[in-house]
PDB file of C-alpha atoms in Angstrom:
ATOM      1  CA  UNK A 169       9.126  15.328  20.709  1.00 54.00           C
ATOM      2  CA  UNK A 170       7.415  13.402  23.357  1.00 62.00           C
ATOM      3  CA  UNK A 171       6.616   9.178  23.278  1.00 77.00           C
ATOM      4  CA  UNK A 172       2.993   9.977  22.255  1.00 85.00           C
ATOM      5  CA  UNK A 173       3.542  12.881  20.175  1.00 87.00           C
ATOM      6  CA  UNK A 174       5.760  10.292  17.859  1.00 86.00           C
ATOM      7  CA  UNK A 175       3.544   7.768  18.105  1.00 90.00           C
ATOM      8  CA  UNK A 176       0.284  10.477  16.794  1.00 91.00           C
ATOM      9  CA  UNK A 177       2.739  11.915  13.837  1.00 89.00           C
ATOM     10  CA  UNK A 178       3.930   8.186  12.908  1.00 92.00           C
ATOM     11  CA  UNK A 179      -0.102   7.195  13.096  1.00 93.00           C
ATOM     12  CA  UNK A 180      -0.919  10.290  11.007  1.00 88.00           C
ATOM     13  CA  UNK A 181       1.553   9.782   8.355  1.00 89.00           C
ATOM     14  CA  UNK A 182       0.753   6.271   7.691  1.00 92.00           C
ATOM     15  CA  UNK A 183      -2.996   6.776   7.787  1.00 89.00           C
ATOM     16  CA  UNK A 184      -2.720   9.588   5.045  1.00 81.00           C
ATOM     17  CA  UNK A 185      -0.347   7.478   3.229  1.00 85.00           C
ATOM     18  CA  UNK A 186      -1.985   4.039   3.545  1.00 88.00           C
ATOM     19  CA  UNK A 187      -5.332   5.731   2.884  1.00 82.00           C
ATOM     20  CA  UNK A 188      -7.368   2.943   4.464  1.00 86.00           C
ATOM     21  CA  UNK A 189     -11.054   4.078   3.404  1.00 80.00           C
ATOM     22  CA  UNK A 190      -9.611   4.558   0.220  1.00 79.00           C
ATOM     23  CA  UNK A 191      -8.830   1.148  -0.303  1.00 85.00           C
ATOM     24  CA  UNK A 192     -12.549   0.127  -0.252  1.00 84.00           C
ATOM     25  CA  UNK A 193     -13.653   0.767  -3.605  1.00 83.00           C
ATOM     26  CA  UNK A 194     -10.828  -0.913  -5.352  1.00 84.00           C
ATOM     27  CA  UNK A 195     -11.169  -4.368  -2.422  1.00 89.00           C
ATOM     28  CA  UNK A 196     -14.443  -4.242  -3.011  1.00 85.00           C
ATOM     29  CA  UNK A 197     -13.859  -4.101  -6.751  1.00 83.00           C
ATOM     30  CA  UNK A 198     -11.028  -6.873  -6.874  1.00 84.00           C
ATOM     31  CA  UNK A 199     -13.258  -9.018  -4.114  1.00 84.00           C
ATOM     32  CA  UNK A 200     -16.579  -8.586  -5.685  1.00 74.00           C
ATOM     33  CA  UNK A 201     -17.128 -12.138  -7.414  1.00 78.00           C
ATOM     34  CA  UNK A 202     -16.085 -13.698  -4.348  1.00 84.00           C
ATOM     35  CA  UNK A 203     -18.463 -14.920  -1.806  1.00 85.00           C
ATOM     36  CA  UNK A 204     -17.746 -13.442   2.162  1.00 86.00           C
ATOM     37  CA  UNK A 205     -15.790 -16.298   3.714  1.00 90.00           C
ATOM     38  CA  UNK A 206     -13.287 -15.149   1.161  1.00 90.00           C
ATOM     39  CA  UNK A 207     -13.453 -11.887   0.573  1.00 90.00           C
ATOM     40  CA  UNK A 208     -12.567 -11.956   4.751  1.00 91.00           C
ATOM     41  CA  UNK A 209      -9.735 -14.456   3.842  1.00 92.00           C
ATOM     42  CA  UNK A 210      -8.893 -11.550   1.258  1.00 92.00           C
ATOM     43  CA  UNK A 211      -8.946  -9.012   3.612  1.00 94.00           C
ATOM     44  CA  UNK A 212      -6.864 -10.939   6.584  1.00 94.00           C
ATOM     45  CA  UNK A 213      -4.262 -11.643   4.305  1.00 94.00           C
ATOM     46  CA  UNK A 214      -3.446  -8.423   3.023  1.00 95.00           C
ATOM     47  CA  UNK A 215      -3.320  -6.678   5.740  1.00 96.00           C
ATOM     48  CA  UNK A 216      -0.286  -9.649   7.283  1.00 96.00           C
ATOM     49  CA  UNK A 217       1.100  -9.258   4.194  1.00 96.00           C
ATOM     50  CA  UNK A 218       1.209  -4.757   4.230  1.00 96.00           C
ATOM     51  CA  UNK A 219       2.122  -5.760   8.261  1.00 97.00           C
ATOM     52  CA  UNK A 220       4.520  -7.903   7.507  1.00 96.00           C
ATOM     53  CA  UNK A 221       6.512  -6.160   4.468  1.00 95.00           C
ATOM     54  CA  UNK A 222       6.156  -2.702   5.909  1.00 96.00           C
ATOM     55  CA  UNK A 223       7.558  -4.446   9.523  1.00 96.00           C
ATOM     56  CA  UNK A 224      10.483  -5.938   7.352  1.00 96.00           C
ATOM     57  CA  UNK A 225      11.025  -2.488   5.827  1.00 94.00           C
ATOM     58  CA  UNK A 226      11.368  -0.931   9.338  1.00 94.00           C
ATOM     59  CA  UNK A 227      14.024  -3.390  10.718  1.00 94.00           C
ATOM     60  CA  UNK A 228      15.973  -3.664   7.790  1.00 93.00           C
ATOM     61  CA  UNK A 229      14.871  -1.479   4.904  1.00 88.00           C
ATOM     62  CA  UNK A 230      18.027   1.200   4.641  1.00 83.00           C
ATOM     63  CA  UNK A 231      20.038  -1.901   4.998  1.00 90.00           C
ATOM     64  CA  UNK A 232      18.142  -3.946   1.926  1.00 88.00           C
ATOM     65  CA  UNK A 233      18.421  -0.367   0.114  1.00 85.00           C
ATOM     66  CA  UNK A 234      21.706  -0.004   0.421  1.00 86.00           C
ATOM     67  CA  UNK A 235      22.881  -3.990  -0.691  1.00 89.00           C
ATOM     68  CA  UNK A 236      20.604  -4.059  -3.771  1.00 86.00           C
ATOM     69  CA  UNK A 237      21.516  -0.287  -4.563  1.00 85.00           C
ATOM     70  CA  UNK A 238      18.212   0.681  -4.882  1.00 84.00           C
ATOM     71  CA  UNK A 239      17.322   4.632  -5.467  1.00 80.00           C
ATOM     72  CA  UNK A 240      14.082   5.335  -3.905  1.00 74.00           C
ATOM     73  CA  UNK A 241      12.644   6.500  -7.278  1.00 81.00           C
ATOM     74  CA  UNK A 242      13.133   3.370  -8.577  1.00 84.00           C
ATOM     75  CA  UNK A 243      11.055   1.385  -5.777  1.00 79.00           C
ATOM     76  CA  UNK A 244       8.359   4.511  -6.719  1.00 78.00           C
ATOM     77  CA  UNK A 245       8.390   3.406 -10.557  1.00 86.00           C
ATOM     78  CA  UNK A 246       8.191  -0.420 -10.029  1.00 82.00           C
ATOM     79  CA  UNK A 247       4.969   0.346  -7.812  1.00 78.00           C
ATOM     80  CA  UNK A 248       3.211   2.286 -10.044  1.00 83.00           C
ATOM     81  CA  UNK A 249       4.160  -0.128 -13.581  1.00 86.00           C
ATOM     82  CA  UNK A 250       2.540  -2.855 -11.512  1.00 78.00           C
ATOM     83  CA  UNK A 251      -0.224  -0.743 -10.177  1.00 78.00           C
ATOM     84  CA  UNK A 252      -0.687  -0.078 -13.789  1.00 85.00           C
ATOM     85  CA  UNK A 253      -1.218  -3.776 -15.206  1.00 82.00           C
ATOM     86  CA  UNK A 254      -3.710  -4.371 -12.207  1.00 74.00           C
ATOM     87  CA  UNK A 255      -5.635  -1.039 -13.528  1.00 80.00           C
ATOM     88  CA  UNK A 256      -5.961  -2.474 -17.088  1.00 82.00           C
ATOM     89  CA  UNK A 257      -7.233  -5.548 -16.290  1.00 75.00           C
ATOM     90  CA  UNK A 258      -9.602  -4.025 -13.983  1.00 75.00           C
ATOM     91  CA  UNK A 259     -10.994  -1.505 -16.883  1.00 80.00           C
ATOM     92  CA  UNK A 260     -10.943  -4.156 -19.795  1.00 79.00           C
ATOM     93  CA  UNK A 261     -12.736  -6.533 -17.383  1.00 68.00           C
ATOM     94  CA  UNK A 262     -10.330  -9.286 -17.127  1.00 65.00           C
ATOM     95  CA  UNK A 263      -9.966  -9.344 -13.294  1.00 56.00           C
ATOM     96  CA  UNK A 264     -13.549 -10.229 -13.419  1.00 53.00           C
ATOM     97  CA  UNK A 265     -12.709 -13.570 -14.469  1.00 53.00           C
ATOM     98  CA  UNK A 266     -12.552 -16.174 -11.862  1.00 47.00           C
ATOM     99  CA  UNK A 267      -9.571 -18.459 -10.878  1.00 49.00           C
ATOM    100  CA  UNK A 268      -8.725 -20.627  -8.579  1.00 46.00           C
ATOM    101  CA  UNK A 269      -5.784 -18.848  -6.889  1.00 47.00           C
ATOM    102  CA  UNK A 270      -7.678 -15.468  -7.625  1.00 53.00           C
ATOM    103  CA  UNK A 271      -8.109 -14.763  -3.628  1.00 57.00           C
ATOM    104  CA  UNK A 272      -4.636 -15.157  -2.452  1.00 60.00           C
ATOM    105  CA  UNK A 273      -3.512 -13.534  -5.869  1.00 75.00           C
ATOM    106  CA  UNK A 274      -5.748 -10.233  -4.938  1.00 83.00           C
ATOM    107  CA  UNK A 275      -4.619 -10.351  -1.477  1.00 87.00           C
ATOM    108  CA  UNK A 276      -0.804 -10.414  -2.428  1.00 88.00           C
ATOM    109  CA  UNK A 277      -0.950  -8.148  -5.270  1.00 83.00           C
ATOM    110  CA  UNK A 278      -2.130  -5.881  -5.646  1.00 82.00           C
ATOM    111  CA  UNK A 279      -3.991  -5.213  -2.393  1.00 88.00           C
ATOM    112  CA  UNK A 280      -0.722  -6.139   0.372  1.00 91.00           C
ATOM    113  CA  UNK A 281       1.192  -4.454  -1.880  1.00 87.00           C
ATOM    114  CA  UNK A 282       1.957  -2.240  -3.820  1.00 82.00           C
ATOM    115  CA  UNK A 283      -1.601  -0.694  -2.572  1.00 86.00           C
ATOM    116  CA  UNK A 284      -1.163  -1.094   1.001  1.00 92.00           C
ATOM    117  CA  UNK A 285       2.537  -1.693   1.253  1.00 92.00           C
ATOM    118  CA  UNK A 286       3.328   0.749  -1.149  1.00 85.00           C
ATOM    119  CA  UNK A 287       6.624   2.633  -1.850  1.00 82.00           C
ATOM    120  CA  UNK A 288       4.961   6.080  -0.332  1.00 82.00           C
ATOM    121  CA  UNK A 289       4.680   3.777   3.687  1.00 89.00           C
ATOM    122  CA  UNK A 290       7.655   1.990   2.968  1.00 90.00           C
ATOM    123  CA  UNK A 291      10.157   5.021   2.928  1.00 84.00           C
ATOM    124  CA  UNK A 292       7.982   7.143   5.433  1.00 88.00           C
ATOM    125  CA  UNK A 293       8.387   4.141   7.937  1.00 92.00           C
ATOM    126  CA  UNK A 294      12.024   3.917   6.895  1.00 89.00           C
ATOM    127  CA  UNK A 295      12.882   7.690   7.635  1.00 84.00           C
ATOM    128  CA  UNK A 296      11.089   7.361  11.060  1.00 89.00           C
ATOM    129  CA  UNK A 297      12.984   5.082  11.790  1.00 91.00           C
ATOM    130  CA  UNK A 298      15.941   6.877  11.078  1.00 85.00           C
ATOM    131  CA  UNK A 299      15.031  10.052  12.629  1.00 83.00           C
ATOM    132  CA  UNK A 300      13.219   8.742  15.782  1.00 87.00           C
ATOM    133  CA  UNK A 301      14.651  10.916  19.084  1.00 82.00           C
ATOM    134  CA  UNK A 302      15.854   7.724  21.001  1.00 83.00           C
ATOM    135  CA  UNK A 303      15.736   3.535  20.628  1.00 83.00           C
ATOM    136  CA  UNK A 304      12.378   3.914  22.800  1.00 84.00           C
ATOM    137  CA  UNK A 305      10.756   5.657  19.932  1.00 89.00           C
ATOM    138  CA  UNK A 306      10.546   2.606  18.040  1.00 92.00           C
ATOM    139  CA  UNK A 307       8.729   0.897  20.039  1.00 93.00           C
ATOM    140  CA  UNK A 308       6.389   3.991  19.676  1.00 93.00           C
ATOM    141  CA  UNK A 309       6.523   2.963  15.431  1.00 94.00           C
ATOM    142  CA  UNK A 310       5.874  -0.353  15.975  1.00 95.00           C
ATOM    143  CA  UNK A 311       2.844   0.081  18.093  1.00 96.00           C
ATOM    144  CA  UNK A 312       1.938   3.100  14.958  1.00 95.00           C
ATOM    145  CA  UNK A 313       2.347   0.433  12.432  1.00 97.00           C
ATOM    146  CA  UNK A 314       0.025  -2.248  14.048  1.00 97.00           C
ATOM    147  CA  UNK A 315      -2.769   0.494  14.386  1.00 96.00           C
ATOM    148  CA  UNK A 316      -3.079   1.345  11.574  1.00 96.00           C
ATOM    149  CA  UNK A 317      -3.205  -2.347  10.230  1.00 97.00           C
ATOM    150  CA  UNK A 318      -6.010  -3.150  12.815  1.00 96.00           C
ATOM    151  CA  UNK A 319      -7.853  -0.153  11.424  1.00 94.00           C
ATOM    152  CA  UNK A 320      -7.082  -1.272   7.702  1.00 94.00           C
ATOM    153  CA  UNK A 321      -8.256  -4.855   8.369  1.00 95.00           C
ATOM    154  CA  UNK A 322     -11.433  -3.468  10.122  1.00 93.00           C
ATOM    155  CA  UNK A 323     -12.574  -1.246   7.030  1.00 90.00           C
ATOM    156  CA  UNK A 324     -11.832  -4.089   4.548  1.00 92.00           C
ATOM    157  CA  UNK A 325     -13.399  -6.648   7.000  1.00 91.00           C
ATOM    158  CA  UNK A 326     -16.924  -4.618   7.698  1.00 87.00           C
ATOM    159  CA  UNK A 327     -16.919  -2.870   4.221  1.00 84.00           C
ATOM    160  CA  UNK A 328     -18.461  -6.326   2.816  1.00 73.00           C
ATOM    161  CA  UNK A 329     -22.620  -4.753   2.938  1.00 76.00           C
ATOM    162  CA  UNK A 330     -21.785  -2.879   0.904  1.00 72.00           C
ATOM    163  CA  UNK A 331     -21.611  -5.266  -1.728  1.00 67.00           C
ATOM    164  CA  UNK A 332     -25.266  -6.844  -0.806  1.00 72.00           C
ATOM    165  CA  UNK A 333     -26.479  -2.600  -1.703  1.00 76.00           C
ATOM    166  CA  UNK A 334     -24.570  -2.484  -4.945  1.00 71.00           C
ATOM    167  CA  UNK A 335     -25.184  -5.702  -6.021  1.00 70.00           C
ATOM    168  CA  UNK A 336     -23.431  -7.256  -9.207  1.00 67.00           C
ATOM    169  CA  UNK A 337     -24.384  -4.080 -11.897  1.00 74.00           C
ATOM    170  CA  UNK A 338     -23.226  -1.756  -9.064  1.00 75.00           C
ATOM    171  CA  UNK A 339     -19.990  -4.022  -8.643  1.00 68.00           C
ATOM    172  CA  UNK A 340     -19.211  -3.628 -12.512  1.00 74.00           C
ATOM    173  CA  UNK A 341     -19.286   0.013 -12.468  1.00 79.00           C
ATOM    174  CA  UNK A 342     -17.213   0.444  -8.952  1.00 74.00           C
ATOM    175  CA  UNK A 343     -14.738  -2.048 -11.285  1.00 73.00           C
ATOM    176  CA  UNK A 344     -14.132   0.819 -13.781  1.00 81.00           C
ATOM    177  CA  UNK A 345     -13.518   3.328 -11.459  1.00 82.00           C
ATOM    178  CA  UNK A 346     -11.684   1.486  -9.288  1.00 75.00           C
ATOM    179  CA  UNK A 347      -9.735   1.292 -12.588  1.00 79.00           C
ATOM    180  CA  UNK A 348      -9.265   4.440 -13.534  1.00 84.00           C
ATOM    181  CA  UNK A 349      -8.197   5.396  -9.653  1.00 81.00           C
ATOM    182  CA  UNK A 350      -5.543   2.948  -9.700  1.00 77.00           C
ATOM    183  CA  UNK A 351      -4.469   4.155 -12.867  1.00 86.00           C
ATOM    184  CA  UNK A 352      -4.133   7.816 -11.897  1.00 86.00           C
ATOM    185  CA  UNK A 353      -2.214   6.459  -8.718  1.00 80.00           C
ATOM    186  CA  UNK A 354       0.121   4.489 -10.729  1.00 83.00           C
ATOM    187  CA  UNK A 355       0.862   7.501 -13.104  1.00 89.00           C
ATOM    188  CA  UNK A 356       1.276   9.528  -9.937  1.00 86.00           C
ATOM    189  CA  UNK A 357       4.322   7.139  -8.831  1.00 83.00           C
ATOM    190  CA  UNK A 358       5.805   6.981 -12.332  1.00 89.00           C
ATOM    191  CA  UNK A 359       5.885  10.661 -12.032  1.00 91.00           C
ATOM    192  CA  UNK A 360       7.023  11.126  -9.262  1.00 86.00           C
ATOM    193  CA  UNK A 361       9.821   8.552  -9.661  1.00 87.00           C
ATOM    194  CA  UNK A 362      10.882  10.059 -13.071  1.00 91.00           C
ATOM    195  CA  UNK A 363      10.655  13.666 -10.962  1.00 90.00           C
ATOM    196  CA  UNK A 364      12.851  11.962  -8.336  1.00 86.00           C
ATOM    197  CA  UNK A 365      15.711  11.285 -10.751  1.00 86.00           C
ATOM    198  CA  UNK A 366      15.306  14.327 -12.344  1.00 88.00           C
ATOM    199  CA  UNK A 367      16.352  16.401  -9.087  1.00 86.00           C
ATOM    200  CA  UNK A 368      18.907  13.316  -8.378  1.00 79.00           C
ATOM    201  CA  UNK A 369      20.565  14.328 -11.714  1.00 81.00           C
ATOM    202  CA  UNK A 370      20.174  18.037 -10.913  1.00 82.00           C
ATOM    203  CA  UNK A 371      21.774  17.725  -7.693  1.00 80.00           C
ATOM    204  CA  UNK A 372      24.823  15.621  -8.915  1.00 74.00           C
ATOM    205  CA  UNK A 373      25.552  18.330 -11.873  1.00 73.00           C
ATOM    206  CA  UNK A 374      25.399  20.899  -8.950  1.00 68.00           C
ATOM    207  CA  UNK A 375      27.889  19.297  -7.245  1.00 64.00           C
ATOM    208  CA  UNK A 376      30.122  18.717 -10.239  1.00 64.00           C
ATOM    209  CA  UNK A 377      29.476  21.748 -11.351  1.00 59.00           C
ATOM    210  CA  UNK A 378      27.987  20.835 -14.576  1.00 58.00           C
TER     211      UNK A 378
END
């Protein structure tokens, strides 16, 4: 596989994974009380946060894995329990409360991660790295990664008219969905951790021969 070809399939990947024009609804849902200059503030600092954790993941994450003794699955389930909490407070209405930390709180969780940075990019970036042809390759991931952070920070960044059309009724309601998305995508990583250890148990009674 060619430099570019590796670059295109790491670019895909992350893009289908990251889901950047997904995001919007649920930024503009989290950043909808806030005025622009912050909501851009939001935006810039999830995005170096994703950047930076996903980056840290790349360099060291097998490593970090392997010290802590962390199974996969169980990176999967923490994402989605958290993912969870931020869904309920978006459907009962509490994250429409305003604080005074509430923009760097929505930019660090949940939008840097586990949204952006979220178990699903962490250990596709990880197995690229592991599988990539040659040490020039990862140059070829690194360039992947901070393209498809430009492009997230660029949807977040211009998605702001939005909120002038849907004004603060049409905020409420993109609130609840954005609720009930985040809540499907949390059950969707609870399952798919508990599915995870489920063939991890499988596989080690198939070796014993239980």
């Amino acid at each position: 596989m060619g430099g570019i070809e590796y670059l295109l399939t790491v670019m895909v990947t992350l893009f289908v994974i990251m889901d950047p024009p997904g995001i919007v609804p649920i930024y503009l849902a989290l950043t909808g009380t806030m005025d622009q200059r912050e909501r851009n503030r939001a935006a810039l600092q999830a995005t170096l946060l994703s950047l930076g954790v996903i980056s840290l993941f790349a360099l060291l994450g097998q490593q970090i894995i392997n010290y802590l003794h962390i199974d996969l699955a169980a990176l999967q389930g923490a994402g989605g329990l958290l993912l969870l909490l931020v869904s309920l407070q978006l459907l009962t209405g509490q994250a429409d409360e305003p604080s005074g930390t509430a923009t760097s709180n929505i930019a660090l969780v949940p939008l840097g991660t586990p949204l952006l940075a979220g178990p699903g990019a962490i250990v596709a970036v990880i197995l690229f790295v592991q599988q990539a042809p040659s040490h020039a390759d990862y140059l070829w991931i690194a360039l992947a990664i901070i393209v498809i952070h430009i492009a997230i920070y660029l949807v977040m960044r211009f998605s702001g008219f939005l909120v002038k059309i849907l004004r603060r009724g049409g905020i409420e309601v993109l609130t609840r969905i954005a609720g009930v998305l985040l809540a499907a995508i949390a059950v969707q990583l609870i399952a798919d951790a508990v599915m995870g250890y489920v063939e991890l148990f499988e596989s080690s009674a198939g070796a014993t021969g239980w």
